[in-house]
PDB file of C-alpha atoms in Angstrom:
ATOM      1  CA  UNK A   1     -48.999   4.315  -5.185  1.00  0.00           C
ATOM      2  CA  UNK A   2     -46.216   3.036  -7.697  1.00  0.00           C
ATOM      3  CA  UNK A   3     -46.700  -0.579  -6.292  1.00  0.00           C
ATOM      4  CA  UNK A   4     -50.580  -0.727  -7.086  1.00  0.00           C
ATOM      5  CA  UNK A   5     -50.159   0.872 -10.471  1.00  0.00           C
ATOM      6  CA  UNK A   6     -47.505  -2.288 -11.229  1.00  0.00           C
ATOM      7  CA  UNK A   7     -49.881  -4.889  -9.859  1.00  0.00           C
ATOM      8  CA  UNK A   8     -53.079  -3.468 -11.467  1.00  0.00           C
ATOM      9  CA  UNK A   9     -50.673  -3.017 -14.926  1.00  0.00           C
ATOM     10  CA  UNK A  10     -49.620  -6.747 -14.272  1.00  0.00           C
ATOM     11  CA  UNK A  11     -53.397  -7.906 -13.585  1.00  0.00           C
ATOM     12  CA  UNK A  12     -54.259  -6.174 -17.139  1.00  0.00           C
ATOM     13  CA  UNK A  13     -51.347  -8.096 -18.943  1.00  0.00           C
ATOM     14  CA  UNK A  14     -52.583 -11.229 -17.174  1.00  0.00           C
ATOM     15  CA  UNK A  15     -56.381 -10.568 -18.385  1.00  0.00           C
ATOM     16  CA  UNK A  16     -55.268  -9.672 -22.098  1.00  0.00           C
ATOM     17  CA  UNK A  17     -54.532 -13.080 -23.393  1.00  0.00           C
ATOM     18  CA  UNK A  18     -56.973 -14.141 -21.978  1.00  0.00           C
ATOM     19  CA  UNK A  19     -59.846 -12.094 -23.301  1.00  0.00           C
ATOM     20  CA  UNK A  20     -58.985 -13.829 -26.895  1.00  0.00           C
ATOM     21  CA  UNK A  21     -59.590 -17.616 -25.187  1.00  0.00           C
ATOM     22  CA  UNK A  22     -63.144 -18.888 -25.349  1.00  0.00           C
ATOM     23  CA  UNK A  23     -65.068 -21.930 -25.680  1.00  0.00           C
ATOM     24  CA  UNK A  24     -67.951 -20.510 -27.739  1.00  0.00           C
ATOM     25  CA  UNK A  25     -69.098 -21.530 -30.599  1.00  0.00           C
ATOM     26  CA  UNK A  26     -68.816 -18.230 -32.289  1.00  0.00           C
ATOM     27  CA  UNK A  27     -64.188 -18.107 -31.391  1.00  0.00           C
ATOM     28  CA  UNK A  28     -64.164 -21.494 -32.999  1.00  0.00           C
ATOM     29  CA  UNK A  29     -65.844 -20.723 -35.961  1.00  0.00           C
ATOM     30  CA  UNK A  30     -64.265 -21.275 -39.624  1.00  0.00           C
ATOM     31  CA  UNK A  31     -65.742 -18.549 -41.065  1.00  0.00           C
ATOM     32  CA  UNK A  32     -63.571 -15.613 -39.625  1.00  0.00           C
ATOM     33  CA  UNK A  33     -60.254 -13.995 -40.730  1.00  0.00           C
ATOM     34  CA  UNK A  34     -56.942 -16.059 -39.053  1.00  0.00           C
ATOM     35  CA  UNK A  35     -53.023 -15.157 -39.739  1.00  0.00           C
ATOM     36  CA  UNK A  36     -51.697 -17.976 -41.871  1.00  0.00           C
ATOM     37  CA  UNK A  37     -49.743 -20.194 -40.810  1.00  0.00           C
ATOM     38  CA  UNK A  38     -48.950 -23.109 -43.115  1.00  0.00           C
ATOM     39  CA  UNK A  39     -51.562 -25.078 -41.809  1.00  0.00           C
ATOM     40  CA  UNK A  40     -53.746 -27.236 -44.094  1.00  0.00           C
ATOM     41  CA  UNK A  41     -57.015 -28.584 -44.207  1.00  0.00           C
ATOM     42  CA  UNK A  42     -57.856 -32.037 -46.251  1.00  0.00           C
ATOM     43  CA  UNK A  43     -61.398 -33.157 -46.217  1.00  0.00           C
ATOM     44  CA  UNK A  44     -62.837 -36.741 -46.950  1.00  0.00           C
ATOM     45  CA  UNK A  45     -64.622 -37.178 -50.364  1.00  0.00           C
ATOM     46  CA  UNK A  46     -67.864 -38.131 -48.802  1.00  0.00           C
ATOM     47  CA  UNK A  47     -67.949 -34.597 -46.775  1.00  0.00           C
ATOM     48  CA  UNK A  48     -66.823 -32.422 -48.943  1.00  0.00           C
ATOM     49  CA  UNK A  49     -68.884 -29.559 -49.820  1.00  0.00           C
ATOM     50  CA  UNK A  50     -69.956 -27.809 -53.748  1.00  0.00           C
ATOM     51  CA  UNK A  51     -67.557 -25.156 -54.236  1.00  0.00           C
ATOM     52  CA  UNK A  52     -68.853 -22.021 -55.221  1.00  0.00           C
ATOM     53  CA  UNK A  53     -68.588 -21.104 -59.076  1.00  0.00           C
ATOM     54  CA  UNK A  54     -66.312 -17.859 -59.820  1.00  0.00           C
ATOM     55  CA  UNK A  55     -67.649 -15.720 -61.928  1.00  0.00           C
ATOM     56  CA  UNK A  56     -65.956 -11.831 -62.516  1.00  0.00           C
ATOM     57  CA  UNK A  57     -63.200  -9.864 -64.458  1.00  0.00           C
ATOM     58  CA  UNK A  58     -59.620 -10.617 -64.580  1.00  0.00           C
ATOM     59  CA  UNK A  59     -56.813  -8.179 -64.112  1.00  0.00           C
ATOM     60  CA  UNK A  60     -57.047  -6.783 -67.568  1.00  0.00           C
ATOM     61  CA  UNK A  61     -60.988  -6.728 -67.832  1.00  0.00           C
ATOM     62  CA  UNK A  62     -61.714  -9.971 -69.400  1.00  0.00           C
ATOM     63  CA  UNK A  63     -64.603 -12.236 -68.754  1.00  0.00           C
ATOM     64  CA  UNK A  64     -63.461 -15.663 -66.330  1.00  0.00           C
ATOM     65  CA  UNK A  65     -65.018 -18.244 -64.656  1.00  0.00           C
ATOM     66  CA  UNK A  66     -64.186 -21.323 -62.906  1.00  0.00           C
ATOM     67  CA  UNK A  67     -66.642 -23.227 -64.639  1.00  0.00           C
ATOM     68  CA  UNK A  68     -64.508 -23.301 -67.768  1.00  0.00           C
ATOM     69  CA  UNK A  69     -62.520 -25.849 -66.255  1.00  0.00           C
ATOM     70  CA  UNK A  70     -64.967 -27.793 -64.822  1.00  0.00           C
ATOM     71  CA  UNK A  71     -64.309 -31.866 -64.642  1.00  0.00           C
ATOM     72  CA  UNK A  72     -60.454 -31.003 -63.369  1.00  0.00           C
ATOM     73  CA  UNK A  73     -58.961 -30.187 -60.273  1.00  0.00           C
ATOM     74  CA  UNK A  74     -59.354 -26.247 -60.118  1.00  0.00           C
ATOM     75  CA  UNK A  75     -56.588 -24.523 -57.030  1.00  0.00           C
ATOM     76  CA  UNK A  76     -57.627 -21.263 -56.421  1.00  0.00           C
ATOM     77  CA  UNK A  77     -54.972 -18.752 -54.457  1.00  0.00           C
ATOM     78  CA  UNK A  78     -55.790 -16.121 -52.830  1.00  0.00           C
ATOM     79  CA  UNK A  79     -53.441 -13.269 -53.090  1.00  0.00           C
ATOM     80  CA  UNK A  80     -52.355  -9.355 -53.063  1.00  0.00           C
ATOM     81  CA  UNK A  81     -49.719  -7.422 -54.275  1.00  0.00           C
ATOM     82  CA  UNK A  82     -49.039  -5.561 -50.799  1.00  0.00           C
ATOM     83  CA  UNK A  83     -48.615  -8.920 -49.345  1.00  0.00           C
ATOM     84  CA  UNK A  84     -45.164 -10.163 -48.683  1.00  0.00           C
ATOM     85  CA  UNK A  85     -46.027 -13.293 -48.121  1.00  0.00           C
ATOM     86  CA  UNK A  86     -48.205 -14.012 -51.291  1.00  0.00           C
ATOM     87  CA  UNK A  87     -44.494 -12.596 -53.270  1.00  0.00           C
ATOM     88  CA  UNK A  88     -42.493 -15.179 -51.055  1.00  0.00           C
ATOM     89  CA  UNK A  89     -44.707 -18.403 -52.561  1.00  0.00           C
ATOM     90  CA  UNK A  90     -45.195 -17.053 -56.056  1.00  0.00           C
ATOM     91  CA  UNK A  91     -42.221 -18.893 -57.472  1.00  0.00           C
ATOM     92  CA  UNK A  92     -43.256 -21.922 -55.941  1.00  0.00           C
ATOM     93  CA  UNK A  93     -46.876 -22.072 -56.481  1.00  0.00           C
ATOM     94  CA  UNK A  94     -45.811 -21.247 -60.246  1.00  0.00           C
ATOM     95  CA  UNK A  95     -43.604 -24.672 -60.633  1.00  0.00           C
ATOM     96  CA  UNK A  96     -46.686 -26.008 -58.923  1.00  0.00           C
ATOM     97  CA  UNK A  97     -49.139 -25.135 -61.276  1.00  0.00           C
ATOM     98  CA  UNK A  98     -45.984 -26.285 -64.081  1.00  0.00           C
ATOM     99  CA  UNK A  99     -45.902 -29.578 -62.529  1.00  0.00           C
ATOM    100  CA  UNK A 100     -49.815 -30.164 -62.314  1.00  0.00           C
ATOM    101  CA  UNK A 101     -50.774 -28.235 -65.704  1.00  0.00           C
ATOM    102  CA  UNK A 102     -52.465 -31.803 -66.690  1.00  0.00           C
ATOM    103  CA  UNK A 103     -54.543 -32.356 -64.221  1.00  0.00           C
ATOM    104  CA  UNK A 104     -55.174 -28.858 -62.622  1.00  0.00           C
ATOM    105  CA  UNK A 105     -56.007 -25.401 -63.086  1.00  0.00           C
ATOM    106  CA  UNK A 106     -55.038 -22.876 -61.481  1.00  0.00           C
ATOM    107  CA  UNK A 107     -56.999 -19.434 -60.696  1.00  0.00           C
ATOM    108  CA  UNK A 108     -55.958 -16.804 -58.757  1.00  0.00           C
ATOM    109  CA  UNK A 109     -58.245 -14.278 -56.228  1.00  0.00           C
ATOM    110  CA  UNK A 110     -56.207 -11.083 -56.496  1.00  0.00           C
ATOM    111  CA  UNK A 111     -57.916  -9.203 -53.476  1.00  0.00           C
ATOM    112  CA  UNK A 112     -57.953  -5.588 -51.155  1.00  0.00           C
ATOM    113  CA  UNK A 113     -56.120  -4.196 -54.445  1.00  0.00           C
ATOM    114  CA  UNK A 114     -57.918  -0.550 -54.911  1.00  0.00           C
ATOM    115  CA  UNK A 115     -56.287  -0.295 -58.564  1.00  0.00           C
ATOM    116  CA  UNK A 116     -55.272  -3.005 -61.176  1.00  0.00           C
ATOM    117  CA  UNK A 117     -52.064  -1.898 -61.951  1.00  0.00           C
ATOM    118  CA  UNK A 118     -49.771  -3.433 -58.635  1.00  0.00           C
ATOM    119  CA  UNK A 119     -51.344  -6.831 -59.214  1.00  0.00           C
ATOM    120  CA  UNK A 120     -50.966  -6.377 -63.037  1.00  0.00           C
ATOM    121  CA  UNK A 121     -47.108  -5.582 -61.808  1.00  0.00           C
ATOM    122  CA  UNK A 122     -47.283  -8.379 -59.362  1.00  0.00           C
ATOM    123  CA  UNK A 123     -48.123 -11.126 -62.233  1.00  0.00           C
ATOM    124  CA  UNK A 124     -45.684  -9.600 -64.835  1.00  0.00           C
ATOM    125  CA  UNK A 125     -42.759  -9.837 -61.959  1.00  0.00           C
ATOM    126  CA  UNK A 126     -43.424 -13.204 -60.439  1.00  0.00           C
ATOM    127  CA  UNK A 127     -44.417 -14.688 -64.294  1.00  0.00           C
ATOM    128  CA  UNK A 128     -47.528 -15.890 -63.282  1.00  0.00           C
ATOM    129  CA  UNK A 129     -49.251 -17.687 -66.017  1.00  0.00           C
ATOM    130  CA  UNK A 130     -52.948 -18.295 -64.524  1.00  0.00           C
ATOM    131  CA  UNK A 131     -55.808 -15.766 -64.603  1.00  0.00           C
ATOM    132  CA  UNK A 132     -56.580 -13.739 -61.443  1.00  0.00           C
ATOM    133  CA  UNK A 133     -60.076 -12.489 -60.567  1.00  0.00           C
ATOM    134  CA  UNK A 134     -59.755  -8.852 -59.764  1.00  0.00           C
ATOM    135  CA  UNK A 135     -61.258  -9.057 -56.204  1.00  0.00           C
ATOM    136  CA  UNK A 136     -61.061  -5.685 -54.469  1.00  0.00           C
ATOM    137  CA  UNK A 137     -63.921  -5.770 -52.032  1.00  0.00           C
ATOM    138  CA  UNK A 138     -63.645  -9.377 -51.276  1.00  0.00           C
ATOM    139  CA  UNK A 139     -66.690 -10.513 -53.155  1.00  0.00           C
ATOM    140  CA  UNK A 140     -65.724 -14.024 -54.587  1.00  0.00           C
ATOM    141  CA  UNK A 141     -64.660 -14.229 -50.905  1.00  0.00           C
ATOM    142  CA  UNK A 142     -67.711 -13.908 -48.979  1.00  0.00           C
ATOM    143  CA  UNK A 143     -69.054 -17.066 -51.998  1.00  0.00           C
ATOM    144  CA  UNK A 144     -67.007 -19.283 -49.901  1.00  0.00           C
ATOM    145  CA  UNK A 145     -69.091 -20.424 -46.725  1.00  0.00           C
ATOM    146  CA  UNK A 146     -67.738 -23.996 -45.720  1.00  0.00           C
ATOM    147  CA  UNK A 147     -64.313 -23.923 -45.839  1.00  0.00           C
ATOM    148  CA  UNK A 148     -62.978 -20.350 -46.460  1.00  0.00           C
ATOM    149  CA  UNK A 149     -59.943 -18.679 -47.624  1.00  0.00           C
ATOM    150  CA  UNK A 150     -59.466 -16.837 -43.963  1.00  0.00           C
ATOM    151  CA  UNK A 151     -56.062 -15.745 -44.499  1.00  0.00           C
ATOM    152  CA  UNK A 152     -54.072 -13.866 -47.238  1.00  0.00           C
ATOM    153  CA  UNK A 153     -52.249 -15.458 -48.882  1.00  0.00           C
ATOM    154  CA  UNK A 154     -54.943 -19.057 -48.993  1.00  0.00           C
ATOM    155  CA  UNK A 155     -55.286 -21.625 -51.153  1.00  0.00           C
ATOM    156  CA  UNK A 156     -57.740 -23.385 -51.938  1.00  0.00           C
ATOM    157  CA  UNK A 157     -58.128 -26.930 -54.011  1.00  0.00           C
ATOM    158  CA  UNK A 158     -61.388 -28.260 -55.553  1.00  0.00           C
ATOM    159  CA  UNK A 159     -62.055 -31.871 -56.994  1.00  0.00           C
ATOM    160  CA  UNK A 160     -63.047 -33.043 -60.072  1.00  0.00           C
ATOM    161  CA  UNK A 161     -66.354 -32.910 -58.834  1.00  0.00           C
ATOM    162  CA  UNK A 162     -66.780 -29.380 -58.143  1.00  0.00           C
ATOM    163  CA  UNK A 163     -66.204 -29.903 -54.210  1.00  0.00           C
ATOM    164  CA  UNK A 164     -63.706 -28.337 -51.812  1.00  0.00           C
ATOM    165  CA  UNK A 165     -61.375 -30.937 -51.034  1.00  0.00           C
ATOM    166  CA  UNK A 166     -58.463 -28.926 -49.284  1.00  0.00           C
ATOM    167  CA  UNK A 167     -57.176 -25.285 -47.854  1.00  0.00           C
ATOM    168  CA  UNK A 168     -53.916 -23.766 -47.128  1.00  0.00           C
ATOM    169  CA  UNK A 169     -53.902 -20.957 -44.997  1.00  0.00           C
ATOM    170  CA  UNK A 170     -50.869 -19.020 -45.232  1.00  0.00           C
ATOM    171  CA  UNK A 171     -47.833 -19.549 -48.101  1.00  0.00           C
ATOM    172  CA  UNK A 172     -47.758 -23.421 -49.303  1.00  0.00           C
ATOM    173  CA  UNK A 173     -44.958 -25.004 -50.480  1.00  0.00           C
ATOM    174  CA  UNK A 174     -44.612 -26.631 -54.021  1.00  0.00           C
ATOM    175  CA  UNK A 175     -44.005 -29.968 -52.533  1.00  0.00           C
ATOM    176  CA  UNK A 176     -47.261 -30.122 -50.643  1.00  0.00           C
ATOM    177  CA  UNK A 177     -49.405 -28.481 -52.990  1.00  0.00           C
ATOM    178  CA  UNK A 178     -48.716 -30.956 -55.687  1.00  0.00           C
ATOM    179  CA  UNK A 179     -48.918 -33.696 -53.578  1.00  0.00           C
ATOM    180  CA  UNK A 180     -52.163 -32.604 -52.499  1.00  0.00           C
ATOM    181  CA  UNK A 181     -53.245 -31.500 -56.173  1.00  0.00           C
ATOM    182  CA  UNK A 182     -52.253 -35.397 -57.661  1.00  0.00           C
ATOM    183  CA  UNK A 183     -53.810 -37.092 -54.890  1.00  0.00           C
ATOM    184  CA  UNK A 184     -57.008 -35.466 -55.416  1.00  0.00           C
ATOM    185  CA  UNK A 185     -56.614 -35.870 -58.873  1.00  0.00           C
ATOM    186  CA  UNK A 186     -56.542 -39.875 -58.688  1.00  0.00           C
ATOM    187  CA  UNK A 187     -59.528 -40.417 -56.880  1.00  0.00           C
ATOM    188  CA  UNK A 188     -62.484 -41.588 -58.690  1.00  0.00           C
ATOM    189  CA  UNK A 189     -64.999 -39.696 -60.354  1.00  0.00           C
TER     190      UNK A 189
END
């Protein structure tokens, strides 16, 4: 009796990984929620895809919108308080955003925050100096159908032209952000 417990215990661990493998269409999909992992995502001019234009509240109530800054590079993170990841890249994304203030803007997607005041205490801690979108539900999420933000912390990088030109998933380094940001920024019009 002990012996086919084990095996049928060791069949089940077998069949676990497994039951997360698939060929289908619907397990390869971009569109669903992934751990981050560093990874990036750079897409040629000719098929990149219109962003979608953010419009909402920021953390303390006012009026913002991505299409203030239209004609530069806008780099939109996604971010929470709770997230420890999201506090590990603050600093850098912040000399990012120093290094690039020319040539970019950046815009933040503060989301799964119930209540203001952590991400309010987030921004005052880590000195961010860009706008977030209060985001609690996920909203300005869902806006984003070809390339998504699928993991928290994600960032996001949009051309001159208004198209998606690049994702992190996961926490981003300064380094390859602003490469990223100033290469996108030379291309043509």
């Amino acid at each position: 009796m002990n012996r086919r417990t084990l095996l049928a215990a060791a069949g089940l661990l077998v069949s676990v990984p497994l039951a997360g493998c698939s060929s289908s269409s619907a397990a390869s999909d971009d569109k669903g929620f992934a751990a981050g992992d560093g990874s990036y995502t750079t897409i040629e001019a000719d098929k990149r895809q219109p962003a979608p234009v953010l419009t909402g509240t920021s953390l303390d109530g006012t009026r913002l919108s991505t299409a203030d800054s239209a004609g530069k590079v806008i780099v939109i993170n996604v971010w929470g308080s709770w997230c420890a990841p999201c506090r590990h890249e603050a600093p850098g994304l912040s000399k990012a955003a120093s290094q690039t203030s020319s040539i970019a803007a950046f815009y933040g997607i503060n989301t799964r925050d119930l209540d203001r005041a952590p991400a309010q205490a987030f921004v005052r801690a880590f000195s961010v100096s860009w706008p977030s979108f209060f985001d609690p539900d996920g909203d300005l999420l869902l806006k984003f159908s070809s390339l998504p933000p699928k993991a928290i912390p994600s960032t996001l990088v949009i051309d001159r032209k208004g198209r998606i030109a690049a994702r992190f998933l996961g926490e981003v380094s300064t380094i390859s952000l602003v490469q990223i940001i100033r290469q996108i920024a030379a291309e043509k019009p």
